[in-house]
Short mmCIF file of C-alpha atoms in Angstrom, two decimals:
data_model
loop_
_atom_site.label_atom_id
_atom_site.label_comp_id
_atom_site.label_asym_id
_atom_site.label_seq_id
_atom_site.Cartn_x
_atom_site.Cartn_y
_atom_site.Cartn_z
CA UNK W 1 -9.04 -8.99 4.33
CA UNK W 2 -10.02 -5.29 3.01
CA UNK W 3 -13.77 -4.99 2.46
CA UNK W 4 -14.84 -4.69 -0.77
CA UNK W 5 -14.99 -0.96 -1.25
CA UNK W 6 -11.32 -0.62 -0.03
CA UNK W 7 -10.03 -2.94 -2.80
CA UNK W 8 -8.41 -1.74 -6.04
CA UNK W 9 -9.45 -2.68 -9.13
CA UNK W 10 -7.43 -3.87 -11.86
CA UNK W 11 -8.73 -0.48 -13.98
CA UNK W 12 -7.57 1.67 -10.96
CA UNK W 13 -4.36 -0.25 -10.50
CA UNK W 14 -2.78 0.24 -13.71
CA UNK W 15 -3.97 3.89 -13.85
CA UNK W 16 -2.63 4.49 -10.54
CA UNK W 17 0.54 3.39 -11.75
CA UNK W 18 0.26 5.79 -14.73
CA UNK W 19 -0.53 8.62 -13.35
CA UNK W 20 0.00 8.70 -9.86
CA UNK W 21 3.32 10.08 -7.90
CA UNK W 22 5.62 7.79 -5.84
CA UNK W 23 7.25 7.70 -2.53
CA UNK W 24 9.17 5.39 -1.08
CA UNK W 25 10.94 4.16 1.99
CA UNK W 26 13.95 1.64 2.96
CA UNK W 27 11.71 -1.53 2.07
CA UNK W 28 8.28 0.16 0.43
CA UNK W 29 7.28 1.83 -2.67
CA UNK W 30 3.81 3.77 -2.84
CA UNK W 31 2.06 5.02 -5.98
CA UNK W 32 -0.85 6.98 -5.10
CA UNK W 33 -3.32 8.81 -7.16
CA UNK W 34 -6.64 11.16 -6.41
CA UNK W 35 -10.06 9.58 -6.94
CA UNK W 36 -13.44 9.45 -5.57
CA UNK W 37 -14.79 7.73 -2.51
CA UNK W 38 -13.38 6.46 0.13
CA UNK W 39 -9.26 5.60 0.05
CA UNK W 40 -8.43 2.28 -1.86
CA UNK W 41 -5.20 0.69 -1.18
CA UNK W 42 -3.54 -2.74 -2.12
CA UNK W 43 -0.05 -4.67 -1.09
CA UNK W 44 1.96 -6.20 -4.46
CA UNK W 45 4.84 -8.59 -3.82
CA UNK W 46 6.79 -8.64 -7.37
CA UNK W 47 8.34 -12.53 -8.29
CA UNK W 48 11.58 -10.39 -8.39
CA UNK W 49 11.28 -10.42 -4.06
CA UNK W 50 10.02 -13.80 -3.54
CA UNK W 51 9.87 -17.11 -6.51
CA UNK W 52 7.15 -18.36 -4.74
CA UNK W 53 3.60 -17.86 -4.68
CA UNK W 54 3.03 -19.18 -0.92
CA UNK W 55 5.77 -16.65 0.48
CA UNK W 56 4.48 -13.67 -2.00
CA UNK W 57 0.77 -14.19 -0.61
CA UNK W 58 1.85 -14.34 2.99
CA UNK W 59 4.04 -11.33 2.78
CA UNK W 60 0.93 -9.55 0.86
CA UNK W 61 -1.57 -10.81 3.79
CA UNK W 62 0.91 -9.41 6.34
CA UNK W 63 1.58 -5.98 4.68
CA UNK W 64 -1.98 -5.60 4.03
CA UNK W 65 -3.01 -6.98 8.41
CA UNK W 66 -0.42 -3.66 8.70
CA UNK W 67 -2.16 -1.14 6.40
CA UNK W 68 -6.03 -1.96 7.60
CA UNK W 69 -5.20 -0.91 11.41
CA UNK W 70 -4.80 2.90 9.83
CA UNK W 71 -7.22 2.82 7.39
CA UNK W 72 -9.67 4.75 9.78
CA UNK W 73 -6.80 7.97 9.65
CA UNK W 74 -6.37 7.93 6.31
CA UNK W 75 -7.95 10.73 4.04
CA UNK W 76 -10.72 9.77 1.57
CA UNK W 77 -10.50 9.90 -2.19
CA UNK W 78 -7.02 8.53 -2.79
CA UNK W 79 -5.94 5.48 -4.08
CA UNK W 80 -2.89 3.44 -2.87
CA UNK W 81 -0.94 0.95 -4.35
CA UNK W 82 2.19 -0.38 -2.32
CA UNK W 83 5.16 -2.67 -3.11
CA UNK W 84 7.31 -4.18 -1.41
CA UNK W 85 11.24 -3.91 -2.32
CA UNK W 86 13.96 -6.81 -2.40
CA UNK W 87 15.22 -5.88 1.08
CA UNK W 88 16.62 -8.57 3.92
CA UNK W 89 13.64 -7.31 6.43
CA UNK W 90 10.16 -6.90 6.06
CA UNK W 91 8.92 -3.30 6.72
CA UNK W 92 7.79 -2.08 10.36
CA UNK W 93 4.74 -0.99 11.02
CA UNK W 94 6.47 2.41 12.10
CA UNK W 95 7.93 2.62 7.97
CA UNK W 96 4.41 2.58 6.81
CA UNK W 97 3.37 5.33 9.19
CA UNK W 98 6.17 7.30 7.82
CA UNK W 99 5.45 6.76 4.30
CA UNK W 100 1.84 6.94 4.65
CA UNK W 101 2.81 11.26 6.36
CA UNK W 102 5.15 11.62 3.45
CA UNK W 103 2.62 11.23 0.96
CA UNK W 104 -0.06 13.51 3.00
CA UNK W 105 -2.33 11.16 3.29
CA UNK W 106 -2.88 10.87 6.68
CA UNK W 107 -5.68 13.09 8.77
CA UNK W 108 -4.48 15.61 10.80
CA UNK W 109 -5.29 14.79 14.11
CA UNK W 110 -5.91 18.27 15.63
#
């Protein structure tokens, strides 16, 4: 689970999705916008990829287990809102990389 400070709020998720530009991959979609403080991010599973509640939480818990092992490379001040698309396969942990460098958010490690 995120700590509290890396969580988005509902405020910061519906401006994110407002304002911010998207990228996206074979099975992910990221919204990000610019803020203050360190990076926010947060997984959505939409009813349109999985009925049930059980499934959708799991998937969120497991995108989410994905995201926090990077959160130390990330850049601060952004926040990130992902979701997952209706795809046969869940995403690889390589995918969010890859997303995560197309949307410059990642520290340059240099």
């Amino acid at each position: 689970m995120l700590k509290k400070e890396r969580r988005v709020t509902s405020k910061l998720f519906q401006e994110t999705l407002k304002k911010g530009p998207s990228f996206d991959s074979e099975n992910i979609y990221l919204k990000r916008m610019e803020s203050t403080g360190p990076t926010r991010l947060t997984f959505s599973v939409p009813k349109t990829v999985e009925k049930g509640v059980v499934k959708r939480n799991y998937l969120k818990r497991k995108g989410l287990s994905i995201l926090e092992k990077h959160t130390k490379s990330l850049k601060k001040g952004f926040v990130l809102v992902f979701f997952l698309k209706k795809t046969k396969t869940f995403p690889t942990e390589e995918e969010f990389v890859n997303l995560l460098e197309k949307a410059k958010i990642v520290e340059n490690k240099g």
